[in-house]
mmCIF file of C-alpha atoms and ligand atoms in Angstrom:
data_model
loop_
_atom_site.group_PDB
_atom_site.id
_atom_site.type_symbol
_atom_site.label_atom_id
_atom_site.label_comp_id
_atom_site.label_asym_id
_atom_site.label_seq_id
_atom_site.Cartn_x
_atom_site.Cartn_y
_atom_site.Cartn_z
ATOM 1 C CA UNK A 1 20.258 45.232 -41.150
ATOM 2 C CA UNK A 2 23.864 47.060 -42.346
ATOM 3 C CA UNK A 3 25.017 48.929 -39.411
ATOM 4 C CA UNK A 4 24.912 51.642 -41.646
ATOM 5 C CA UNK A 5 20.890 51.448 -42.088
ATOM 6 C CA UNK A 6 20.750 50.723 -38.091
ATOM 7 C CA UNK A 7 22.734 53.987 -37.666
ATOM 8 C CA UNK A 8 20.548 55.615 -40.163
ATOM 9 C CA UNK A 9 17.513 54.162 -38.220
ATOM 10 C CA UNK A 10 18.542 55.848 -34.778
ATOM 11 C CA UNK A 11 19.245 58.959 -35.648
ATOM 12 C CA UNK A 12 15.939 59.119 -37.750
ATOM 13 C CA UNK A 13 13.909 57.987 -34.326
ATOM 14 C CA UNK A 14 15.830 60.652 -32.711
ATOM 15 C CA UNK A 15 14.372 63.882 -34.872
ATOM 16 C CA UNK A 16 11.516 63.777 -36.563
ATOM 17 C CA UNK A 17 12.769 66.481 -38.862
ATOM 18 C CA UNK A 18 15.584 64.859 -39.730
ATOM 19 C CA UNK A 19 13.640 61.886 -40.472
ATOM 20 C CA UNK A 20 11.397 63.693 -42.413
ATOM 21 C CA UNK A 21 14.580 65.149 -44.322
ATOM 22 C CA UNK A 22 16.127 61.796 -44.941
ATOM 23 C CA UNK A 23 12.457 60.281 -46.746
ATOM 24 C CA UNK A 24 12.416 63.335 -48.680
ATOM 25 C CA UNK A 25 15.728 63.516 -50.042
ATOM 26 C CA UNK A 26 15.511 60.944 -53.001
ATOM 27 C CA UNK A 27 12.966 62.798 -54.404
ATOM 28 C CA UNK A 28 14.273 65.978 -53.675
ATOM 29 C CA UNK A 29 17.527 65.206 -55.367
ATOM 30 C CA UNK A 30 15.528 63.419 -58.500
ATOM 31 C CA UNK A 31 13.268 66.665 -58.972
ATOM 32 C CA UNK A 32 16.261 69.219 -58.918
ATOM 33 C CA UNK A 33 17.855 67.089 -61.558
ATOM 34 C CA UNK A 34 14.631 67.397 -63.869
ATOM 35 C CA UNK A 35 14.021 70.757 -63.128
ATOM 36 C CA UNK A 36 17.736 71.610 -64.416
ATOM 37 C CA UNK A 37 16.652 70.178 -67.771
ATOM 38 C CA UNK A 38 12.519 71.170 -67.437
ATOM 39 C CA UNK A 39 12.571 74.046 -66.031
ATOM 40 C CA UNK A 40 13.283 76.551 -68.325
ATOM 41 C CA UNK A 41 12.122 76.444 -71.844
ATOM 42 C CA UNK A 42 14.972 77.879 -74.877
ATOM 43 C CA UNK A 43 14.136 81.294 -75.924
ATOM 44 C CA UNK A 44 13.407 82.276 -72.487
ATOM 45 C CA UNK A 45 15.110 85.411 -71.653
ATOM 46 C CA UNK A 46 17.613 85.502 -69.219
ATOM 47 C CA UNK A 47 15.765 87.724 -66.460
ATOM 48 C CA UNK A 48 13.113 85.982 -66.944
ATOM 49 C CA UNK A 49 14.832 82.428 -66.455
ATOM 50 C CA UNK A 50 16.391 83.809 -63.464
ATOM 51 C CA UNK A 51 13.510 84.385 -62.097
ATOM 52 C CA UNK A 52 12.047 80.795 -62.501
ATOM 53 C CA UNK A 53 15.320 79.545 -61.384
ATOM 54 C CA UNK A 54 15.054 81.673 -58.133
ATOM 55 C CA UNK A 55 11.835 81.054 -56.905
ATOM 56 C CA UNK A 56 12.147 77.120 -57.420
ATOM 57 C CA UNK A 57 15.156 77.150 -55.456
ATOM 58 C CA UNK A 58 14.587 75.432 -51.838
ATOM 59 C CA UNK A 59 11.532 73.822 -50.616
ATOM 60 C CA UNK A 60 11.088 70.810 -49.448
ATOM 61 C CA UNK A 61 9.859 69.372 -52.190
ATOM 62 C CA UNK A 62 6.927 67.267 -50.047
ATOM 63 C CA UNK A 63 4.860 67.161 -53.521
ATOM 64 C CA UNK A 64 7.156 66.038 -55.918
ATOM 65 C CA UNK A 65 7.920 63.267 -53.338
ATOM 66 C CA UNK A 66 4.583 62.737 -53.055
ATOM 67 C CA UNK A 67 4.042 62.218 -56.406
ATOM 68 C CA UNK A 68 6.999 59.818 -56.653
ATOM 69 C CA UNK A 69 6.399 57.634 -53.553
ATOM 70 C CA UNK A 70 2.254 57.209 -54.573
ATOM 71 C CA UNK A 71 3.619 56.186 -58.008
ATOM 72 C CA UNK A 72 5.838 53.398 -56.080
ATOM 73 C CA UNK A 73 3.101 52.459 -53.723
ATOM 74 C CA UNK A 74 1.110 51.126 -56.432
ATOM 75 C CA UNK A 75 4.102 48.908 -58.149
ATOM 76 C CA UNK A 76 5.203 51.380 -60.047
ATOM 77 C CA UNK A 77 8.735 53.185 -59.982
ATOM 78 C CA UNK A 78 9.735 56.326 -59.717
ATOM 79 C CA UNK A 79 12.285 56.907 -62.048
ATOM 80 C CA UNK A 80 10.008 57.000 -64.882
ATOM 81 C CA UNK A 81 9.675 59.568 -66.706
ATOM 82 C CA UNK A 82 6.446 60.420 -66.751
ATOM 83 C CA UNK A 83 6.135 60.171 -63.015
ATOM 84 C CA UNK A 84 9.214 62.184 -62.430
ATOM 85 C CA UNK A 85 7.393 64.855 -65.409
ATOM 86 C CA UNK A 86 4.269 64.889 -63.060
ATOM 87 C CA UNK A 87 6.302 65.525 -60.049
ATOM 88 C CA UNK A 88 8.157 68.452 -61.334
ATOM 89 C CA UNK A 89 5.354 69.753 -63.016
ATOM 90 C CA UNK A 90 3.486 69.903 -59.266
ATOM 91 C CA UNK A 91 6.011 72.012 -58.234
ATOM 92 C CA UNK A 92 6.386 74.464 -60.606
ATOM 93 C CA UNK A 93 2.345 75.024 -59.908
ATOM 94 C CA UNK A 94 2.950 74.928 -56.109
ATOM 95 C CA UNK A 95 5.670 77.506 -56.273
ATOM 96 C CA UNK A 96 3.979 79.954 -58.811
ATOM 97 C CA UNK A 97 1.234 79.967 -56.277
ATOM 98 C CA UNK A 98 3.963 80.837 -53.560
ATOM 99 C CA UNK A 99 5.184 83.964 -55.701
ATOM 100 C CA UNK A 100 1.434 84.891 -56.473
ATOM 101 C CA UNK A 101 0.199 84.621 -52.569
ATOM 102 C CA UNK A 102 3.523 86.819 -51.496
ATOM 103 C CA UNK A 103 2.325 89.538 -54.006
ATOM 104 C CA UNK A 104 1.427 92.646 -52.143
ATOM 105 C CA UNK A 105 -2.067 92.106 -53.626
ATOM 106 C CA UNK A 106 -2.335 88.892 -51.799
ATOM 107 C CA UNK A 107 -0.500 87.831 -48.798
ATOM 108 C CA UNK A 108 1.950 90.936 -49.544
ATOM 109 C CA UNK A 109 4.971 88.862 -47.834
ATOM 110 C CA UNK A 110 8.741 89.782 -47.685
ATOM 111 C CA UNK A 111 10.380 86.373 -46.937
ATOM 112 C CA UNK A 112 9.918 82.887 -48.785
ATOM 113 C CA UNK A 113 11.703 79.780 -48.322
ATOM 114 C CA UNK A 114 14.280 82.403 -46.317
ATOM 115 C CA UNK A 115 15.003 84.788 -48.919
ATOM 116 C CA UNK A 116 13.757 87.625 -50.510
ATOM 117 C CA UNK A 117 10.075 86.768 -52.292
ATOM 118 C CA UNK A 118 9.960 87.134 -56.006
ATOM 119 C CA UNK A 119 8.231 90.647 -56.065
ATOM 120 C CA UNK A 120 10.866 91.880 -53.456
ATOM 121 C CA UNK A 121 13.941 90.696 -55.454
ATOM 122 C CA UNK A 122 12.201 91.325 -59.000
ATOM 123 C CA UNK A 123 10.103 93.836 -58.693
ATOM 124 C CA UNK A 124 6.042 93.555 -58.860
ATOM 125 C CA UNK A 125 5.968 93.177 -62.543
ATOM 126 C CA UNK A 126 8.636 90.497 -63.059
ATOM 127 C CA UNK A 127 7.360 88.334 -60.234
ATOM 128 C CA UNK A 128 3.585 87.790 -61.702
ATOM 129 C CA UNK A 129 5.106 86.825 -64.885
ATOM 130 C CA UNK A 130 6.957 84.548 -63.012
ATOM 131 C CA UNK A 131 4.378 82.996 -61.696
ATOM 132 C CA UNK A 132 2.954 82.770 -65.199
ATOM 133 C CA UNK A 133 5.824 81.349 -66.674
ATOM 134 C CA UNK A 134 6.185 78.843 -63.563
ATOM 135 C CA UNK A 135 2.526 77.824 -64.373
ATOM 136 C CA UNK A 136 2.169 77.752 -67.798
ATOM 137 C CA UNK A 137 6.106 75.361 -68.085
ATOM 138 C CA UNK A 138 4.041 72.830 -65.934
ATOM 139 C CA UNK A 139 1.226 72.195 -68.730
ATOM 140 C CA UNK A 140 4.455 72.167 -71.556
ATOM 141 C CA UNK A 141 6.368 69.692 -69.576
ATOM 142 C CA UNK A 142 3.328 66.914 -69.148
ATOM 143 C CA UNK A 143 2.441 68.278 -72.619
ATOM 144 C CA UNK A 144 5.789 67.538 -73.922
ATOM 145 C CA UNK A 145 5.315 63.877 -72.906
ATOM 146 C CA UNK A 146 2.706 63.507 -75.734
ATOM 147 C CA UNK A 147 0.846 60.002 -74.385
ATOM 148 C CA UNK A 148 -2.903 59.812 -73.457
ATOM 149 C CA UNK A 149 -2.393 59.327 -69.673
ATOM 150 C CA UNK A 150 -0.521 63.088 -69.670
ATOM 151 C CA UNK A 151 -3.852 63.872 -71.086
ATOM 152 C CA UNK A 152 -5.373 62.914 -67.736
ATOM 153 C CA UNK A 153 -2.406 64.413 -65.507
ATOM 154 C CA UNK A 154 -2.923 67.778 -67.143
ATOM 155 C CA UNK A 155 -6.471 67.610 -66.477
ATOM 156 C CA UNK A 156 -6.061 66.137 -63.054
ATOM 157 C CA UNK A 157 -3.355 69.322 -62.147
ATOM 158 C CA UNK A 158 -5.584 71.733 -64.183
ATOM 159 C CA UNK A 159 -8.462 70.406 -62.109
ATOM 160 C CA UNK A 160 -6.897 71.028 -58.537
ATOM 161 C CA UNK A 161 -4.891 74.367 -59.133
ATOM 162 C CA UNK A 162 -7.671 76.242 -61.076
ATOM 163 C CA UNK A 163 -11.240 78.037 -60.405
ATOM 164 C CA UNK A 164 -12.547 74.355 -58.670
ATOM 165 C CA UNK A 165 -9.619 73.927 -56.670
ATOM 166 C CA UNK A 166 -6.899 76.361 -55.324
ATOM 167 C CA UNK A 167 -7.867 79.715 -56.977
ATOM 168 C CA UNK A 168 -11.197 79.270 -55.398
ATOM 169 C CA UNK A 169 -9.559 78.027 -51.953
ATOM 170 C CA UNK A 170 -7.325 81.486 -52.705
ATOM 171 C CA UNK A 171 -10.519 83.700 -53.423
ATOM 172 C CA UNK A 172 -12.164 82.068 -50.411
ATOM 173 C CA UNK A 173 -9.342 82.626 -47.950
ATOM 174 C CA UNK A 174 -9.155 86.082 -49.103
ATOM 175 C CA UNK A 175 -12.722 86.872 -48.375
ATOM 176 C CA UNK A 176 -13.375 87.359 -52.430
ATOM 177 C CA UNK A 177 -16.589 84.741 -52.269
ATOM 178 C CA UNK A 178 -19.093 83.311 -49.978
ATOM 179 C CA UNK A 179 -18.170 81.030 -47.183
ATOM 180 C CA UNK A 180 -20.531 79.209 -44.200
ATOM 181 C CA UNK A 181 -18.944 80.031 -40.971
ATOM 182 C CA UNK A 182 -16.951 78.339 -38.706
ATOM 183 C CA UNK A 183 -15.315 74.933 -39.455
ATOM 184 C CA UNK A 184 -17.039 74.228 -42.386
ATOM 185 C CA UNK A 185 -15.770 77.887 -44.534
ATOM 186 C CA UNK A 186 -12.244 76.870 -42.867
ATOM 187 C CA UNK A 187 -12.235 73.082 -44.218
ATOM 188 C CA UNK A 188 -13.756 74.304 -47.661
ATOM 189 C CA UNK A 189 -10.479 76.798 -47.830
ATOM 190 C CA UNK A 190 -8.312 74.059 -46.803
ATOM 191 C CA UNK A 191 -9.309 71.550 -49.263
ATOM 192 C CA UNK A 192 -9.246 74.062 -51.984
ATOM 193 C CA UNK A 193 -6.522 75.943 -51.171
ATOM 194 C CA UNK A 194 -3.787 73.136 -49.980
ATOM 195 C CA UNK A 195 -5.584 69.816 -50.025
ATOM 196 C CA UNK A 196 -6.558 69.916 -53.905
ATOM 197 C CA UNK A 197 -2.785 70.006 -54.945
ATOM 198 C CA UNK A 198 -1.440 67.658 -52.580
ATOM 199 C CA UNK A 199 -4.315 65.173 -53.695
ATOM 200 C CA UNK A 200 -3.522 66.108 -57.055
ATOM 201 C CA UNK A 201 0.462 65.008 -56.711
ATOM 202 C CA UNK A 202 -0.242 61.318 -55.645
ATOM 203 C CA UNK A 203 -3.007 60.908 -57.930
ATOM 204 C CA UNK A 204 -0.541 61.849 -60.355
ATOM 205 C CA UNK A 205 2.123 60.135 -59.618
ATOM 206 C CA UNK A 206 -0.467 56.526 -59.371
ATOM 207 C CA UNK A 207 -1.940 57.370 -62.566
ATOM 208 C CA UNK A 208 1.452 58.103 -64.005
ATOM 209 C CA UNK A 209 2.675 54.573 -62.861
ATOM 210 C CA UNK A 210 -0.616 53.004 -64.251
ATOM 211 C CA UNK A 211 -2.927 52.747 -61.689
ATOM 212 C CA UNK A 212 -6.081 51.242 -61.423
ATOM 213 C CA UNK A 213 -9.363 52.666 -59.538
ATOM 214 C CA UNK A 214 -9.012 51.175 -56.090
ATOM 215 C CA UNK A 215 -5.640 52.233 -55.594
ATOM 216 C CA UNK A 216 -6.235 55.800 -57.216
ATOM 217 C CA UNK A 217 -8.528 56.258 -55.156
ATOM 218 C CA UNK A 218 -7.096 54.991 -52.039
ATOM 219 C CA UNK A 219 -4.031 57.547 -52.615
ATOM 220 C CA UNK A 220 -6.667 60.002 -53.498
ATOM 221 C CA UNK A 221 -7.920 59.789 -49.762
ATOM 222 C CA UNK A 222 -4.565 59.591 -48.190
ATOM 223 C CA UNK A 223 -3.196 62.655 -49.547
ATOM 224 C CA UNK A 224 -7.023 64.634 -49.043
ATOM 225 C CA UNK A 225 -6.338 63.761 -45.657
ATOM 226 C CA UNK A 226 -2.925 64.485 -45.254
ATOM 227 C CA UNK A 227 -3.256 68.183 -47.500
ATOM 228 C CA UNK A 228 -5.478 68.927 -44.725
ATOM 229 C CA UNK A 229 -3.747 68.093 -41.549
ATOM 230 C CA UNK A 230 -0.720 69.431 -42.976
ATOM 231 C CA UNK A 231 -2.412 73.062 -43.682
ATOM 232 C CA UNK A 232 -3.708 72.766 -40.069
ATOM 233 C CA UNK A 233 0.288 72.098 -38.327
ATOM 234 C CA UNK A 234 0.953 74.405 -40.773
ATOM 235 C CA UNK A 235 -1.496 77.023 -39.310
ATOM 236 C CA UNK A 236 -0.384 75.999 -35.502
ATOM 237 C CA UNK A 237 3.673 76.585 -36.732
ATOM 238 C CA UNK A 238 2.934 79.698 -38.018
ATOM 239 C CA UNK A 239 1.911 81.186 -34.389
ATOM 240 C CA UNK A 240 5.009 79.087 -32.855
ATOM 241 C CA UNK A 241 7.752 79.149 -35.060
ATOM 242 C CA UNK A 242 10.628 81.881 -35.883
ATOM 243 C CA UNK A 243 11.413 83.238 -39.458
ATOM 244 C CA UNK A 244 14.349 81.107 -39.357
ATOM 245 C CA UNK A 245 12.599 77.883 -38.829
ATOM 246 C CA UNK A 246 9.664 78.578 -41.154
ATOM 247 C CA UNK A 247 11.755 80.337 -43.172
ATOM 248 C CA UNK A 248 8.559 83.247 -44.068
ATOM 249 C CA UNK A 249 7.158 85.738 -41.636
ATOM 250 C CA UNK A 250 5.851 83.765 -38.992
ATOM 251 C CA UNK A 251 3.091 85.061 -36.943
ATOM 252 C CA UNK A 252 1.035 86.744 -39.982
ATOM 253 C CA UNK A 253 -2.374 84.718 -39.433
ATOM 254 C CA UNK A 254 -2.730 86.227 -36.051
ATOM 255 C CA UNK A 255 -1.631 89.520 -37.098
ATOM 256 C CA UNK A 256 -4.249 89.102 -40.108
ATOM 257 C CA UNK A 257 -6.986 87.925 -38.191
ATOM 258 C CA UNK A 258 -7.085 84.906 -40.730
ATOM 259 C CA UNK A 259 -9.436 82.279 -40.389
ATOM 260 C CA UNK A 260 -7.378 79.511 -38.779
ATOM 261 C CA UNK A 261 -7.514 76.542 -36.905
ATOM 262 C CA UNK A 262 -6.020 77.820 -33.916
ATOM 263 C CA UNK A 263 -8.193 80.710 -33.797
ATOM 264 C CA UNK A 264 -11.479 78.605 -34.763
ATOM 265 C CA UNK A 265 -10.902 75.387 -31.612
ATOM 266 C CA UNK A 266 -7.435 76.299 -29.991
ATOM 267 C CA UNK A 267 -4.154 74.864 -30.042
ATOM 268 C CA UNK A 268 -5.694 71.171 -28.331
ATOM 269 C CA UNK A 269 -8.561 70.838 -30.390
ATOM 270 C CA UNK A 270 -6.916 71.620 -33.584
ATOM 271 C CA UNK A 271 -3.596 69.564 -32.410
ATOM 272 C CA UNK A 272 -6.200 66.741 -31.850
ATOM 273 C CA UNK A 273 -8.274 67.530 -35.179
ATOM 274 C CA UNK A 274 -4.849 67.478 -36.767
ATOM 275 C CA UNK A 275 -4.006 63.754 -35.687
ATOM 276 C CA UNK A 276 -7.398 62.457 -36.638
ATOM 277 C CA UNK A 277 -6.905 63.615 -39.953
ATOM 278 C CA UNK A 278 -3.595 62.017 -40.307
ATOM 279 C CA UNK A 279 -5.092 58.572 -38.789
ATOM 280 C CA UNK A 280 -7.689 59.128 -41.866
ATOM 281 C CA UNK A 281 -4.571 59.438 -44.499
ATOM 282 C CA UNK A 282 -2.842 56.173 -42.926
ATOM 283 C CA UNK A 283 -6.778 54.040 -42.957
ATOM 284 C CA UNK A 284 -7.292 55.009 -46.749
ATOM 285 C CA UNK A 285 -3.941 53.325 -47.497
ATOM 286 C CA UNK A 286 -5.567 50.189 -46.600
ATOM 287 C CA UNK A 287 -6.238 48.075 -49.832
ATOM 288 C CA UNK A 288 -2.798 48.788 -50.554
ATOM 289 C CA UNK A 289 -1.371 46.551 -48.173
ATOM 290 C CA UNK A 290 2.771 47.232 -47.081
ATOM 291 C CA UNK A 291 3.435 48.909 -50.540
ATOM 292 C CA UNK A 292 1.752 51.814 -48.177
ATOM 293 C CA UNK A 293 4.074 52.198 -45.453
ATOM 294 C CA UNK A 294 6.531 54.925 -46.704
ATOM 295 C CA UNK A 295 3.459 57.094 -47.713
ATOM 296 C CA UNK A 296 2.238 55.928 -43.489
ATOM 297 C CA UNK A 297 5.470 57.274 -42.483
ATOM 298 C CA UNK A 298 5.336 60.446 -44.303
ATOM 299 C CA UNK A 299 2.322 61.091 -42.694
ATOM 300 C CA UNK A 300 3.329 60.612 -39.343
ATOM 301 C CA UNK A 301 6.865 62.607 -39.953
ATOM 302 C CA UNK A 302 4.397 65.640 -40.813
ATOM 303 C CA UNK A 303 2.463 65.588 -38.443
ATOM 304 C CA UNK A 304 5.446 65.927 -35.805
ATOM 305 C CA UNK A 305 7.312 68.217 -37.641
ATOM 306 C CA UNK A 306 8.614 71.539 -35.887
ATOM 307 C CA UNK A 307 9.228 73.728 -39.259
HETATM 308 C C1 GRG B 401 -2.067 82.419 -55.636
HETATM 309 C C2 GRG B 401 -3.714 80.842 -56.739
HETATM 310 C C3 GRG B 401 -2.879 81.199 -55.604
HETATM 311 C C4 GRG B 401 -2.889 80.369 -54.560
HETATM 312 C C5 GRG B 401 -2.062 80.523 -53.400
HETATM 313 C C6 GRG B 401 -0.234 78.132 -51.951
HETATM 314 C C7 GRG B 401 -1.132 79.242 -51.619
HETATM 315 C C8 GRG B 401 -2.347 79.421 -52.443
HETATM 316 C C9 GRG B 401 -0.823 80.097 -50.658
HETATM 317 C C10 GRG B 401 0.445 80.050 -49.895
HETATM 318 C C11 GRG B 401 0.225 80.206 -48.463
HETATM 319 C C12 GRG B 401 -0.224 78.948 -47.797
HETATM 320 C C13 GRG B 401 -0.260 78.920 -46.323
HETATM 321 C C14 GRG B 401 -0.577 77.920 -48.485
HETATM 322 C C15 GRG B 401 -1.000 76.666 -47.946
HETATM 323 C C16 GRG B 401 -0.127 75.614 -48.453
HETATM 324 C C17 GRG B 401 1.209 75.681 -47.837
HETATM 325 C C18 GRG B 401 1.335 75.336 -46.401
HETATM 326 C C19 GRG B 401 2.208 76.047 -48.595
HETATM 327 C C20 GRG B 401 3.619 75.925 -48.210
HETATM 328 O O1 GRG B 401 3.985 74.622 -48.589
HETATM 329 P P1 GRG B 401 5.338 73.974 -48.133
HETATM 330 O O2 GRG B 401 5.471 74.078 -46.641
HETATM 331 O O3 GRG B 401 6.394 74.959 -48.801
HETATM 332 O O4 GRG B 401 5.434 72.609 -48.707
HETATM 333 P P2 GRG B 401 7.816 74.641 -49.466
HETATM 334 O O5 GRG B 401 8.467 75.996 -49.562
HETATM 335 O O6 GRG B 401 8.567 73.697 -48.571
HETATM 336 O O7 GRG B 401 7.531 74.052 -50.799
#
């Protein structure tokens, strides 16, 4: 090992966040490139471009890098271009679904990714159009691509973000349909709401890269598993961490009286449920041998992160 990657190594086993940061960043820096030239479709006009540009701004990008790694732990790379289409097309749906849950209607927050949210700096108006034009760019850019398999990644991101995967996990959350009680009404908003499009970025990015059933699937699983553990630290942050660290309005769930984790078991329980889940995400990677480990490592770096 370079003492450079030793270096690298240390300080990485030293913060988790950091860590976390440094496996990110490839894809992070990949994405903003092909959002620069995706993003925003000539003839848009100019407030409305802002707009887009705005809300895509920051982020950590964990589903565009999810989308790239999955493509790479099946052989596949991810500097094609229909992986990197699939990955920025995953977040433009994941942040139009920010702006629409900040919208006083919704979630009716002030602060996203630490600034302003859309309806806040745009006005109520400009900010669901936004949204739309955030949503509706995702479908062009696959689109664009014009091959059978964007075919399937259109209908695999339609699948997840629509009325059988987040809207309903939205409606459900927001006590617009029917739920059972308890843990099971809480996983069935969780897999809808957050799990769906975080399953929906690796398949993606492994059926993007040519991927065959076995190790669809098995990325499938991982990133079920992972969507949901994630939504759950995500749950136990917001009652811990400040609006600097989460960069939102922390505290909101309790002040809500939202159905949570924390409030269903308790911090242990749902700490513990939290790790089981992320054990689960690491087993399904399995059949694909050590092409898994970055995706393993992502998982744990989530599951220890602080904001
Ligand atoms: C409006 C249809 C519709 C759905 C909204 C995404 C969502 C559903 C609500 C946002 C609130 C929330 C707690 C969602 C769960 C998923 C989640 C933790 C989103 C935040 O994802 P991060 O942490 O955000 O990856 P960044 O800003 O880093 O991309």
């Amino acid at each position: 090992m370079s003492p450079k990657a030793a270096e690298n190594t240390t300080r990485a086993a030293d913060s988790p966040g950091e860590a976390l940061a440094a496996l990110l960043a490839p894809c992070a820096k990949r994405v903003e490139a092909d959002l620069e030239r995706w993003l925003v479709p000539a003839g848009a006009p100019d407030a409305l471009a802002d707009g887009m540009r705005y809300c895509m701004a920051g982020g950590k990008r964990l589903r565009p890098a999810i989308t790239m790694l999955s493509a790479r732990a099946i052989g596949g790379s991810a500097e094609e271009e229909l992986v990197r289409r699939a990955a920025a097309a995953v977040e433009m749906v994941h942040v139009y679904s920010l702006v629409h849950d900040d919208l006083p209607a919704m979630d009716d927050d002030a602060l996203r990714r630490g600034r302003p949210t859309a309806h806040v700096q745009f006005g109520e108006a400009m900010a669901i159009l936004i949204g739309d034009a955030l949503l509706t760019r995702a479908f062009g850019v696959l689109a664009e691509d014009a091959s059978a398999v964007s075919a399937r990644l259109a209908a695999e991101l339609a699948r997840a973000a629509g009325a059988e995967g987040m809207v309903a996990g939205q409606a459900a959350d927001m006590d617009l349909c029917t739920l059972p009680a308890g843990l099971e009404g809480l996983r069935y908003i969780h897999l809808h709401k957050t799990a769906a499009m975080i399953r929906a970025a690796a398949r993606m990015g492994a059926l993007a890269a040519g991927a065959k059933d076995e190790a669809l699937q098995a990325v499938g699983e991982y990133a079920e598993n992972l969507g949901l553990a994630f939504q759950l630290f995500d749950d136990l942050l917001d009652a811990t961490g400040t609006a600097r660290q989460l960069g939102k309005t922390p505290g909101k769930d309790a002040e809500t009286g939202k159905r949570t984790h924390l409030a269903v078991l308790g911090a242990g329980e749902a700490r513990r449920l939290g790790e089981k889940l992320t054990a689960a995400a690491r087993d399904a990677l399995r059949p694909l041998g050590p092409a898994g480990e970055t995706l393993k490592e992502l998982a744990n770096l989530l599951t220890q992160r602080t904001h």
